[in-house]
XYZ file of C-alpha atoms in Angstrom:
776
model
C 102.876 79.798 95.109
C 100.986 77.356 92.865
C 101.116 77.462 88.911
C 98.115 78.761 86.958
C 95.644 76.039 86.228
C 95.652 74.403 82.685
C 92.587 74.910 80.543
C 90.379 72.016 80.299
C 87.527 70.897 77.847
C 84.064 71.397 79.412
C 81.714 68.430 79.963
C 79.304 70.107 77.450
C 81.990 70.203 74.772
C 82.869 66.550 75.290
C 79.085 65.608 75.161
C 78.852 67.412 71.761
C 81.848 65.831 70.331
C 80.452 62.380 71.214
C 77.016 63.086 69.833
C 78.466 64.277 66.542
C 80.580 61.183 66.243
C 77.531 58.851 66.807
C 75.658 60.675 64.235
C 78.236 60.312 61.466
C 78.368 56.601 62.181
C 74.526 56.102 62.072
C 74.008 57.946 58.883
C 72.631 56.004 55.629
C 75.140 54.672 53.007
C 75.752 57.235 50.274
C 74.136 56.480 46.881
C 71.957 53.776 48.246
C 68.885 53.026 46.052
C 66.858 51.733 48.901
C 66.219 52.836 52.514
C 68.707 51.814 54.835
C 67.839 49.118 57.285
C 67.959 50.164 60.942
C 70.521 48.155 62.735
C 71.978 48.460 66.217
C 75.554 49.890 65.866
C 77.806 49.138 68.735
C 80.431 51.823 69.310
C 83.367 51.870 71.783
C 82.498 53.868 74.979
C 83.748 57.512 74.823
C 86.789 58.149 76.851
C 86.198 59.630 80.176
C 87.257 63.267 80.102
C 89.798 64.412 82.696
C 88.082 66.286 85.556
C 88.859 69.928 86.008
C 91.444 70.556 88.843
C 89.701 71.373 91.934
C 90.082 75.049 93.046
C 92.037 75.098 96.403
C 90.005 75.901 99.309
C 92.029 79.113 100.210
C 91.419 80.519 96.730
C 87.618 79.751 96.980
C 87.618 81.540 100.203
C 89.525 84.495 98.889
C 87.043 84.701 95.849
C 83.952 84.694 98.202
C 85.391 87.412 100.380
C 86.475 89.419 97.283
C 83.045 89.156 95.981
C 81.613 90.582 99.241
C 84.091 93.435 99.088
C 83.408 94.492 95.659
C 79.641 94.428 96.447
C 79.954 96.884 99.225
C 79.819 100.073 97.085
C 79.619 102.218 100.320
C 82.931 100.970 101.597
C 85.622 103.483 101.793
C 88.424 101.420 103.181
C 91.915 101.166 101.681
C 91.536 97.524 101.020
C 88.746 98.075 98.657
C 90.424 100.862 96.902
C 93.720 98.989 96.228
C 92.598 95.383 95.770
C 91.751 95.578 91.975
C 90.818 92.637 89.941
C 94.111 92.426 88.450
C 95.907 92.374 91.669
C 93.415 89.767 93.144
C 93.959 87.434 90.308
C 97.830 87.975 90.718
C 98.025 87.076 94.459
C 94.929 84.882 95.176
C 96.798 81.670 94.754
C 99.813 82.499 96.734
C 100.768 81.266 100.256
C 103.358 82.103 102.782
C 105.817 79.439 104.085
C 103.773 79.556 107.195
C 100.537 78.845 105.321
C 99.127 82.526 105.436
C 96.681 83.141 102.512
C 95.158 86.298 100.993
C 91.895 85.360 102.675
C 93.578 85.603 106.105
C 94.660 89.039 105.343
C 91.498 90.559 103.990
C 88.795 88.761 105.841
C 88.330 91.547 108.471
C 88.041 94.298 105.773
C 85.498 92.177 103.778
C 83.302 91.408 106.752
C 83.630 94.986 108.308
C 82.853 97.294 105.291
C 83.144 100.259 107.483
C 86.899 99.502 108.037
C 89.526 102.295 107.613
C 92.197 100.100 106.232
C 90.548 96.664 106.059
C 93.893 94.552 105.946
C 95.994 92.677 108.354
C 99.101 90.460 107.792
C 98.575 86.775 108.379
C 102.233 86.514 109.221
C 105.537 88.650 108.783
C 106.087 86.988 105.369
C 102.761 88.269 104.174
C 104.082 91.724 103.598
C 106.481 90.390 100.782
C 104.263 87.558 99.574
C 101.248 89.963 99.102
C 103.399 93.100 98.467
C 101.443 94.195 95.347
C 98.450 94.786 97.806
C 100.160 95.772 101.075
C 102.722 98.411 99.514
C 100.142 100.718 98.076
C 97.951 100.586 101.244
C 101.115 101.234 103.475
C 102.218 104.104 101.373
C 98.719 105.854 101.459
C 98.214 105.152 105.238
C 101.621 106.503 106.261
C 101.556 109.374 103.675
C 104.558 108.094 101.753
C 105.374 108.934 98.097
C 103.417 106.456 95.730
C 106.341 106.104 93.311
C 109.133 105.860 95.790
C 110.356 102.485 97.087
C 109.644 101.732 100.835
C 112.550 102.072 103.132
C 112.791 102.352 106.820
C 115.604 103.632 108.946
C 117.585 101.369 111.297
C 116.254 101.102 114.942
C 117.725 103.914 116.923
C 116.519 105.032 120.444
C 119.253 107.561 120.814
C 121.263 108.046 123.909
C 118.595 108.133 126.551
C 121.049 109.529 129.178
C 121.791 112.565 127.084
C 118.282 113.185 125.812
C 116.843 116.741 126.052
C 113.411 115.520 126.653
C 112.277 117.484 129.573
C 108.815 117.502 131.410
C 106.391 119.156 129.167
C 104.245 120.433 131.969
C 106.139 120.617 135.290
C 103.279 122.706 136.791
C 100.727 120.023 136.021
C 98.251 122.322 134.422
C 97.772 120.680 131.022
C 98.925 117.069 130.810
C 97.213 114.308 132.708
C 99.374 111.543 131.579
C 102.085 110.366 129.256
C 102.341 107.012 127.380
C 104.792 105.513 124.886
C 104.241 101.938 123.414
C 105.736 99.774 120.765
C 104.690 96.571 119.294
C 107.013 93.419 118.786
C 106.633 90.127 116.879
C 108.764 87.246 117.519
C 110.604 85.975 114.624
C 109.554 82.589 113.171
C 105.874 82.927 114.328
C 102.773 83.807 112.241
C 100.234 86.393 113.443
C 96.843 85.606 114.993
C 94.996 84.073 111.981
C 97.318 81.230 111.660
C 98.776 80.795 115.012
C 98.000 77.438 116.799
C 97.305 77.022 120.416
C 100.908 75.718 120.743
C 102.272 78.650 118.839
C 100.810 80.921 121.326
C 101.932 78.984 124.418
C 105.467 78.971 122.807
C 105.408 82.792 122.477
C 104.082 83.419 125.893
C 106.864 80.964 127.277
C 109.556 82.905 125.489
C 108.189 86.258 126.470
C 107.691 85.281 130.101
C 111.466 84.119 130.300
C 112.567 87.569 128.956
C 110.125 89.532 131.133
C 111.402 87.664 134.300
C 114.855 88.753 133.659
C 113.944 92.507 134.225
C 115.462 94.138 137.340
C 115.088 97.270 139.396
C 112.229 99.725 138.212
C 111.214 97.151 135.335
C 110.915 94.182 137.789
C 107.287 92.877 137.950
C 104.816 90.105 137.850
C 102.961 88.339 134.940
C 99.262 87.770 135.200
C 97.925 85.122 132.579
C 94.214 85.798 131.441
C 93.514 82.058 131.694
C 91.907 81.173 135.154
C 92.358 84.739 136.449
C 90.453 85.246 139.495
C 87.651 87.914 139.951
C 89.494 90.115 142.233
C 92.504 90.403 139.947
C 90.208 90.883 136.883
C 88.363 93.530 138.683
C 91.568 95.399 139.819
C 93.138 95.421 136.425
C 89.862 96.479 134.670
C 89.654 99.474 137.128
C 93.344 100.368 136.436
C 92.647 100.060 132.607
C 95.274 97.535 132.378
C 93.056 94.594 131.082
C 92.684 94.136 127.387
C 89.622 92.245 126.122
C 88.063 90.495 123.142
C 85.502 93.250 122.007
C 87.052 94.642 118.660
C 85.016 93.431 115.868
C 87.660 94.369 113.406
C 90.442 92.242 115.223
C 87.856 89.370 115.803
C 86.989 88.956 112.174
C 90.861 88.957 111.500
C 91.400 86.083 113.928
C 92.813 88.149 116.529
C 90.872 86.492 119.447
C 91.302 82.894 118.260
C 91.670 80.588 121.249
C 90.686 83.317 123.643
C 92.094 83.697 126.481
C 94.763 80.884 126.093
C 98.344 81.988 126.426
C 97.553 85.771 126.875
C 98.510 87.728 129.742
C 99.696 91.149 131.424
C 102.966 92.043 132.884
C 103.509 95.118 134.972
C 105.982 96.524 137.410
C 105.506 97.376 140.996
C 105.074 101.175 140.381
C 102.689 100.348 137.491
C 104.560 102.542 135.155
C 105.691 99.642 132.788
C 103.331 97.335 131.179
C 103.582 94.363 128.497
C 100.654 92.744 126.816
C 101.334 89.275 125.652
C 99.543 87.925 122.699
C 96.918 90.693 122.554
C 96.901 92.060 118.972
C 100.606 91.714 118.480
C 102.989 89.124 120.180
C 104.189 91.810 122.508
C 102.837 95.259 123.225
C 105.403 97.219 125.278
C 104.205 100.319 127.356
C 105.786 102.752 129.499
C 103.411 105.267 131.217
C 103.005 107.644 134.194
C 101.013 110.547 135.363
C 102.041 114.088 134.216
C 104.301 115.234 131.172
C 107.730 113.928 131.891
C 108.216 112.363 128.615
C 111.999 111.917 129.052
C 111.444 109.697 132.059
C 108.740 107.636 130.127
C 110.843 107.335 126.988
C 114.036 106.392 128.971
C 111.970 103.524 130.709
C 110.811 102.112 127.438
C 114.150 102.132 125.647
C 115.757 100.420 128.655
C 113.135 97.678 128.643
C 113.384 97.263 124.947
C 117.230 96.831 125.032
C 116.723 94.061 127.745
C 114.135 92.265 125.509
C 116.289 92.544 122.403
C 119.083 90.511 124.247
C 116.798 87.719 125.029
C 114.381 87.611 121.933
C 114.595 87.926 118.233
C 111.978 90.185 116.572
C 110.697 90.186 113.065
C 111.998 93.082 111.055
C 112.248 94.192 107.421
C 114.550 96.908 105.784
C 111.631 98.074 103.844
C 108.851 98.434 106.563
C 110.772 98.200 109.861
C 109.434 96.046 112.653
C 106.626 93.769 111.506
C 103.206 93.755 113.068
C 99.875 92.277 112.662
C 98.400 95.631 111.347
C 100.091 97.727 108.719
C 99.228 100.989 110.508
C 101.813 99.955 113.250
C 104.757 99.226 111.100
C 108.220 100.875 111.067
C 109.209 102.215 114.591
C 105.885 100.859 115.831
C 106.184 103.693 118.296
C 103.148 105.651 119.582
C 104.068 108.476 121.986
C 100.961 110.084 123.419
C 99.544 112.591 126.127
C 96.276 113.002 127.574
C 96.153 116.799 127.519
C 93.460 119.486 128.640
C 93.210 121.867 125.845
C 89.451 123.036 125.881
C 90.206 126.440 124.162
C 92.433 125.347 121.469
C 90.283 122.275 120.607
C 87.256 124.595 120.106
C 89.037 126.622 117.399
C 88.735 125.877 113.638
C 92.407 125.770 113.318
C 92.956 122.843 115.890
C 92.742 120.011 113.325
C 95.045 121.672 110.793
C 97.449 122.529 113.410
C 97.768 118.899 114.436
C 98.384 117.903 110.888
C 100.922 120.597 110.456
C 102.706 119.279 113.539
C 102.415 115.740 112.310
C 100.322 114.947 115.277
C 96.891 112.759 115.730
C 94.253 113.979 118.123
C 91.523 111.767 119.280
C 89.226 111.066 122.119
C 90.602 109.551 125.335
C 88.743 106.256 124.800
C 90.499 105.576 121.254
C 90.116 106.467 117.685
C 86.767 107.854 116.541
C 85.768 108.729 120.128
C 84.826 112.287 121.319
C 86.825 114.377 123.870
C 85.490 114.732 127.387
C 85.872 118.168 129.094
C 88.424 119.324 126.313
C 90.813 116.423 127.209
C 92.365 114.978 124.051
C 94.634 111.919 123.394
C 97.451 113.501 121.088
C 100.143 111.355 119.675
C 102.842 111.210 117.003
C 101.233 110.530 113.585
C 104.414 109.251 111.720
C 105.797 105.710 112.530
C 107.399 104.635 109.172
C 110.422 106.197 107.728
C 112.125 107.631 110.689
C 113.844 106.458 113.890
C 112.292 106.032 117.126
C 114.318 109.108 118.638
C 113.083 111.186 115.812
C 109.332 110.012 116.230
C 109.490 110.805 120.028
C 111.192 114.230 119.439
C 108.462 115.139 116.713
C 105.811 114.390 119.313
C 107.550 116.338 122.020
C 108.068 119.510 120.002
C 104.449 119.337 118.617
C 103.090 119.089 122.261
C 105.176 122.039 123.251
C 103.360 124.048 120.454
C 100.188 122.789 121.428
C 100.521 123.921 125.192
C 102.057 127.314 124.075
C 98.789 128.046 121.926
C 96.436 126.947 124.566
C 98.246 129.253 127.145
C 97.738 132.169 124.729
C 94.136 131.197 124.421
C 93.761 130.893 128.101
C 95.071 134.418 128.876
C 92.748 136.760 130.389
C 93.317 140.520 130.565
C 93.279 142.105 134.075
C 92.280 145.562 132.801
C 91.157 147.563 129.792
C 94.659 148.650 128.908
C 95.964 145.004 128.679
C 93.025 144.432 126.405
C 93.812 147.255 124.018
C 97.625 146.522 124.142
C 96.757 142.687 123.203
C 94.712 143.659 120.307
C 96.966 146.226 118.775
C 99.953 143.865 119.139
C 98.049 141.149 117.141
C 99.355 141.653 113.726
C 97.462 138.762 112.296
C 94.099 139.986 113.568
C 91.769 141.340 110.796
C 88.548 142.058 112.796
C 86.546 145.221 112.524
C 87.153 145.759 116.257
C 90.878 146.102 115.569
C 90.366 148.253 112.511
C 88.295 150.861 114.349
C 89.268 150.733 117.873
C 92.163 153.317 117.617
C 94.124 154.713 120.354
C 92.120 158.040 120.210
C 88.738 156.129 120.323
C 90.002 153.958 123.197
C 91.132 156.880 125.255
C 87.641 158.581 124.706
C 85.622 155.512 125.537
C 87.540 153.487 128.276
C 86.266 155.318 131.261
C 82.485 155.213 130.085
C 79.683 153.192 131.651
C 76.163 152.522 130.755
C 73.275 152.579 133.269
C 73.601 148.800 133.628
C 77.387 149.317 134.479
C 78.282 147.933 131.074
C 81.912 149.007 130.007
C 83.842 149.129 126.990
C 85.826 146.003 128.293
C 82.288 144.143 128.199
C 81.813 144.942 124.579
C 85.412 144.071 123.229
C 86.349 141.088 125.339
C 85.244 138.399 122.745
C 87.189 140.087 120.078
C 90.142 140.395 122.211
C 90.300 136.802 123.337
C 89.210 135.482 119.746
C 91.711 137.366 117.363
C 90.097 135.438 114.580
C 86.784 137.169 114.976
C 85.253 138.960 111.903
C 83.470 141.621 113.762
C 84.849 141.183 117.400
C 82.460 143.371 119.118
C 79.077 142.802 121.094
C 76.857 145.382 122.802
C 76.627 144.819 126.554
C 73.104 146.365 126.668
C 70.953 148.304 124.270
C 72.470 151.665 125.620
C 75.946 150.507 124.583
C 75.112 151.510 121.001
C 74.874 155.083 122.150
C 77.365 155.269 124.900
C 80.020 153.653 122.819
C 78.758 154.909 119.430
C 82.479 156.214 118.437
C 83.363 152.621 118.074
C 80.058 150.899 117.297
C 79.009 153.248 114.414
C 82.147 152.710 112.143
C 81.876 148.952 112.738
C 78.181 148.965 111.831
C 78.637 150.996 108.853
C 81.515 148.822 107.669
C 79.693 145.487 108.158
C 76.469 146.621 106.615
C 78.158 148.289 103.703
C 76.848 151.780 104.578
C 78.864 154.883 103.632
C 81.313 155.911 106.462
C 80.667 159.627 105.893
C 77.028 159.348 106.254
C 74.803 159.138 109.226
C 73.178 155.789 110.019
C 69.449 155.649 109.206
C 66.745 153.006 109.498
C 63.019 153.362 108.518
C 60.128 152.635 110.732
C 59.168 149.096 110.882
C 56.789 148.022 108.118
C 55.664 144.310 107.407
C 53.657 145.309 104.475
C 50.034 144.249 103.562
C 49.712 140.599 104.395
C 46.734 140.145 102.191
C 48.580 141.508 99.196
C 52.243 140.419 99.430
C 52.933 139.851 95.824
C 54.771 136.664 96.285
C 53.765 133.110 97.467
C 55.408 129.656 96.519
C 58.828 130.164 94.732
C 58.915 126.500 93.746
C 55.500 125.142 93.326
C 56.737 122.003 91.617
C 59.000 121.271 94.652
C 61.951 120.455 92.452
C 64.588 122.929 93.906
C 63.724 124.384 97.262
C 63.975 121.998 100.250
C 62.792 124.411 102.820
C 62.293 128.059 103.699
C 63.012 129.822 107.017
C 62.520 133.448 108.180
C 63.738 134.510 111.614
C 63.955 137.755 113.539
C 65.731 138.676 116.820
C 64.064 140.802 119.671
C 65.357 142.159 123.012
C 63.426 143.197 125.969
C 63.543 146.909 126.452
C 64.430 147.258 130.039
C 67.005 144.334 130.292
C 70.685 144.192 129.422
C 72.418 141.805 127.181
C 74.502 138.540 128.180
C 77.734 140.292 129.364
C 76.149 142.117 132.280
C 72.881 140.245 132.451
C 72.313 138.793 136.068
C 70.708 135.310 136.658
C 67.625 136.732 138.216
C 67.144 139.008 135.092
C 67.201 135.939 132.857
C 64.550 134.214 134.845
C 62.328 137.127 134.946
C 62.656 137.683 131.159
C 61.970 133.988 130.863
C 58.802 134.259 132.826
C 57.732 137.367 130.851
C 58.412 135.748 127.439
C 56.722 132.464 128.260
C 53.501 134.389 129.682
C 53.489 136.073 126.194
C 54.056 132.914 124.072
C 51.368 130.925 125.935
C 48.820 133.567 124.742
C 49.412 132.483 121.203
C 46.206 130.755 119.506
C 45.494 129.086 116.375
C 48.358 127.570 114.373
C 50.817 129.455 116.679
C 49.712 127.787 119.891
C 52.494 125.568 121.254
C 54.448 124.316 124.174
C 57.449 125.931 126.056
C 60.430 123.558 127.007
C 62.788 124.923 129.591
C 66.402 123.742 129.185
C 66.608 123.424 133.051
C 65.527 120.008 134.158
C 64.792 118.975 130.413
C 64.527 115.109 130.177
C 66.945 113.183 127.996
C 64.037 111.893 126.019
C 62.881 115.436 125.089
C 66.508 116.398 124.650
C 67.024 113.755 122.023
C 63.853 114.565 120.107
C 64.581 118.258 119.917
C 68.197 117.560 118.630
C 66.884 115.115 116.150
C 64.465 118.023 115.060
C 67.348 120.480 114.943
C 65.554 122.691 117.485
C 68.030 122.530 120.358
C 70.575 125.286 120.732
C 73.715 124.813 122.718
C 76.718 126.493 124.378
C 79.567 125.545 122.029
C 80.282 128.996 120.213
C 83.531 130.315 121.517
C 82.822 133.771 120.329
C 79.664 133.857 122.310
C 81.125 132.292 125.225
C 83.862 134.714 125.568
C 81.221 137.568 125.367
C 79.306 136.270 128.185
C 76.610 134.728 126.104
C 76.510 131.408 128.139
C 76.718 132.860 131.500
C 74.547 131.082 134.025
C 73.796 128.190 131.530
C 71.063 126.874 131.070
C 69.328 129.127 133.537
C 66.339 130.992 131.999
C 66.749 129.442 128.712
C 64.229 127.372 126.578
C 62.431 126.583 123.343
C 58.882 127.106 122.381
C 57.333 125.576 119.236
C 53.787 125.030 117.725
C 52.250 121.545 117.226
C 53.204 121.673 113.402
C 56.909 122.628 114.284
C 56.557 125.517 111.736
C 57.073 128.251 114.482
C 59.724 128.300 116.918
C 61.000 130.588 119.561
C 64.469 130.560 121.353
C 64.291 132.132 124.819
C 67.647 133.619 125.966
C 69.901 131.930 123.512
C 72.014 134.762 121.674
C 69.210 137.362 121.905
C 66.410 137.470 124.544
C 64.126 136.121 121.736
C 64.812 134.529 118.476
C 61.545 134.011 116.462
C 61.542 131.528 113.771
C 59.035 130.585 111.120
C 59.560 127.586 108.689
C 58.566 124.878 106.610
C 59.341 122.505 103.720
C 59.171 123.818 100.295
C 59.167 127.392 98.949
C 56.081 128.974 100.176
C 57.600 132.378 101.510
C 54.103 133.992 101.634
C 52.804 131.604 104.217
C 55.983 131.594 106.268
C 56.187 135.397 106.295
C 52.518 135.815 107.456
C 53.036 133.277 110.174
C 56.071 135.173 111.554
C 54.407 138.641 111.329
C 51.371 137.479 112.954
C 53.419 136.158 115.794
C 55.514 139.320 116.118
C 52.434 141.520 116.271
C 50.914 139.211 118.967
C 54.100 139.592 121.085
C 54.172 143.342 120.576
C 50.890 143.586 122.555
C 52.461 141.838 125.402
C 56.102 142.848 125.488
C 58.175 145.939 124.986
C 61.224 145.586 122.629
C 64.312 147.696 122.474
C 64.451 149.834 119.391
C 66.440 152.840 118.179
C 65.425 155.240 115.380
C 69.024 155.042 113.789
C 69.667 151.231 113.971
C 66.264 149.675 114.247
C 65.731 146.745 116.643
C 68.716 146.469 118.989
C 70.433 142.983 119.483
C 73.397 141.581 121.215
C 75.485 141.441 117.948
C 75.786 144.490 115.735
C 75.544 142.215 112.667
C 71.884 141.577 113.308
C 70.508 145.125 113.668
C 67.697 146.985 111.877
C 65.010 144.547 110.770
C 67.003 141.776 112.282
C 65.388 139.747 109.648
C 67.069 136.795 107.742
C 64.914 135.035 105.015
C 66.596 132.102 103.675
C 65.974 128.947 101.480
C 67.860 125.551 101.323
C 67.916 125.355 97.468
C 69.499 122.766 95.071
C 71.531 124.488 92.493
C 74.359 122.191 91.564
C 74.776 123.739 88.133
C 74.758 127.341 89.078
C 76.912 126.838 92.134
C 79.611 125.268 89.991
C 79.997 128.329 87.997
C 83.107 130.507 88.566
C 80.788 133.635 88.983
C 78.371 132.112 91.327
C 79.604 134.306 94.257
C 79.367 137.536 92.328
C 75.982 136.643 91.101
C 74.884 136.368 94.676
C 76.634 139.759 95.441
C 74.641 141.427 92.647
C 71.416 139.995 93.856
C 72.278 141.143 97.564
C 72.138 137.502 98.689
C 74.402 135.595 100.850
C 75.163 131.840 99.936
C 76.698 129.438 102.494
C 76.498 125.648 103.466
C 73.443 124.234 105.044
C 75.093 123.816 108.371
C 75.904 127.541 108.883
C 78.449 130.172 107.894
C 81.827 128.966 106.739
C 80.487 125.454 106.162
C 80.614 123.618 102.732
C 77.660 122.708 100.505
C 76.287 119.112 100.518
C 75.249 117.808 97.043
C 74.739 121.299 95.479
C 72.363 122.352 98.200
C 72.984 125.913 99.500
C 71.547 128.149 102.203
C 70.753 131.475 100.373
C 69.410 134.536 102.299
C 68.984 138.281 102.167
C 72.241 140.067 102.935
C 70.811 143.452 104.043
C 69.236 144.050 107.260
C 69.846 147.666 108.042
C 68.402 150.530 106.142
C 65.374 148.943 104.613
C 61.977 147.747 106.117
C 60.990 144.068 106.781
C 58.793 143.770 103.701
C 61.509 145.370 101.520
C 64.028 142.821 103.034
C 61.879 139.794 102.222
C 60.875 141.028 98.686
C 64.776 141.440 98.110
C 65.362 137.912 98.978
C 62.302 136.674 97.021
C 63.518 138.394 93.800
C 66.850 137.199 94.327
C 65.888 133.608 94.573
C 63.548 133.782 91.694
C 66.717 134.824 89.675
C 68.766 132.146 91.222
C 66.066 129.616 90.007
C 66.080 131.053 86.630
C 69.900 130.913 86.230
C 70.015 127.308 87.603
C 67.486 126.277 84.968
C 69.562 128.142 82.383
C 72.850 126.600 83.664
C 71.396 123.045 83.493
C 70.853 123.474 79.675
C 73.918 125.483 78.745
C 77.837 124.898 78.990
C 78.827 128.647 79.548
C 81.139 129.285 82.569
C 79.366 132.531 83.600
C 75.729 133.978 83.635
C 73.930 137.107 82.857
C 71.884 138.379 85.914
C 68.695 140.098 84.660
């Protein structure tokens, strides 16, 4: 570490002093009675100022990188968070005994501003030399107490012969493969940024000597990357054994310097044990096999490590355990993972929080930040630092056991109605309206009933039985279900729509009002608050069932009937129908970009049969202006949507009503005098109308009484990406709450009046500091 540089007089200061001295010597003699005669005065040459000490190159480099980092305001990496000016000034001059500098450590994070961590160690000593920077990053990444000193347990793989790690999936239904790896660094060598070609060759030679001492199951062959023939390269790539130089974060950190010199792959004959030499770390030791026998995989790894430990000395520190290039891999360096099929559990809202609770990390099978494919996830232990190898593997083992247990529970399918009812009644955590109202007496009265479409009680309750976290838990199998199973549907409908349980359900005749005299138009003519407005309704073909019992040929027939009616539109409603079956990728991408494309990802709908025969008979119709849209055979037979930017509710409502009336001339819709228009889900009965705005209300939404204000106004507020989502930037989706027991024009006017009051309260809130507001 170099001493701080001594201050020096600047060139400008020296020049000023010289000029001042010359001026004094050239001034006239005091009290002279006559002008001084100009004479040339010879002065000694000014002493040459000592040049400022030259800033070391490694400091200049660090300063340039730090400037790039601090300028990247969008960066969220841990490096930018913890490398303050004070810490930078404190450590920028330092060097490790191997020549590692701050620049070596931070280059990748400064050049890749989207890094998550952003820092690599130049060598093992860097963790101590630059500890003021590394320590807080290590603590935050590994979720360790900020004020507690770092400490890591001694290496302990436990007694592998007495291990109780059994096969997690003996039937082979869930786990595709199991893999455990550790990283090791040879003592006395730096990490990639400062390694020379000779260093790498020395590491390779030492490693190869140790690897060649393996016997029995571990015995294998080493394949150097240099001069590797094409056949071997193709075979290793196909087997996913070959590492490459494609990671830009590692590349910026120097991870691929001198590529592919002194790098290679060792693996045994059964291809269950693999060692990467000079990839990211000096050694990456991997044990793996198909299936879920984690005990066998762990024993193989521990046996190999003990053999290597007899031949090689590894870099280790009592504070942070085994030392590796990246600080995320410190401690045990152990990552135990499975590729596991969990399509049902992974689709639930609780999956992420469950993994966190179990100290597990879930990611796609192709690495961090990749998506799952077919419900297959890579799940591993999350903790590496502060526990032993044995503890880390057991934590993963117990976590995966729980994951499989919950996937099995979700995969359960009842064989009869009695099993459904029994499963529902035993679910103490279930709070759905289905569970609340499906009493034993009601069940006995309805269990043998069928509609003319052969729909049963089981068709209506299956989704709520399989998804115990449902809010409602009940779908109608066909329009007739609302009558045939009224003993169950009626109390659920009354509860959901906030109707009195002791009074009969009634719904008025359809009334869209006088379109030429609506009494409302643009709610936000200045365009300062409302981003967009949308009104939708659902409609069901009178003679067809709903998804649970609907047949493929029925969907196709409904699609044909619907498209024929849609193609009759004229004026601004005229548009094009795009069937999902056979849709080109170009069209699919455009409709996804426009947020027009619906999918088959809702598990509640899926369990109810909503995606049966997907994507047969389904499609999207929209007009040229993209202000009118119809979904065919999504959740309902038809979902009609009128929308546009801004707050002109009047124009949007007129467009929707015009379309409804045009369709009514061509199609017959299912309707009931008690319940209004009949739809798949009982939450959408009555008018089926939802009128909503995306509105910027950062001040009002921050008030503690925001929710109660919306309730008083009969409005529902939610995030812009749907129910149960959070707001973004104070923008909320606000809609009418009531659909049943009022007319269409009344529902829209209720929403209009509510949003007008919301706008007034937002303006009031932006100029006052009160924590609550008074609704007029």
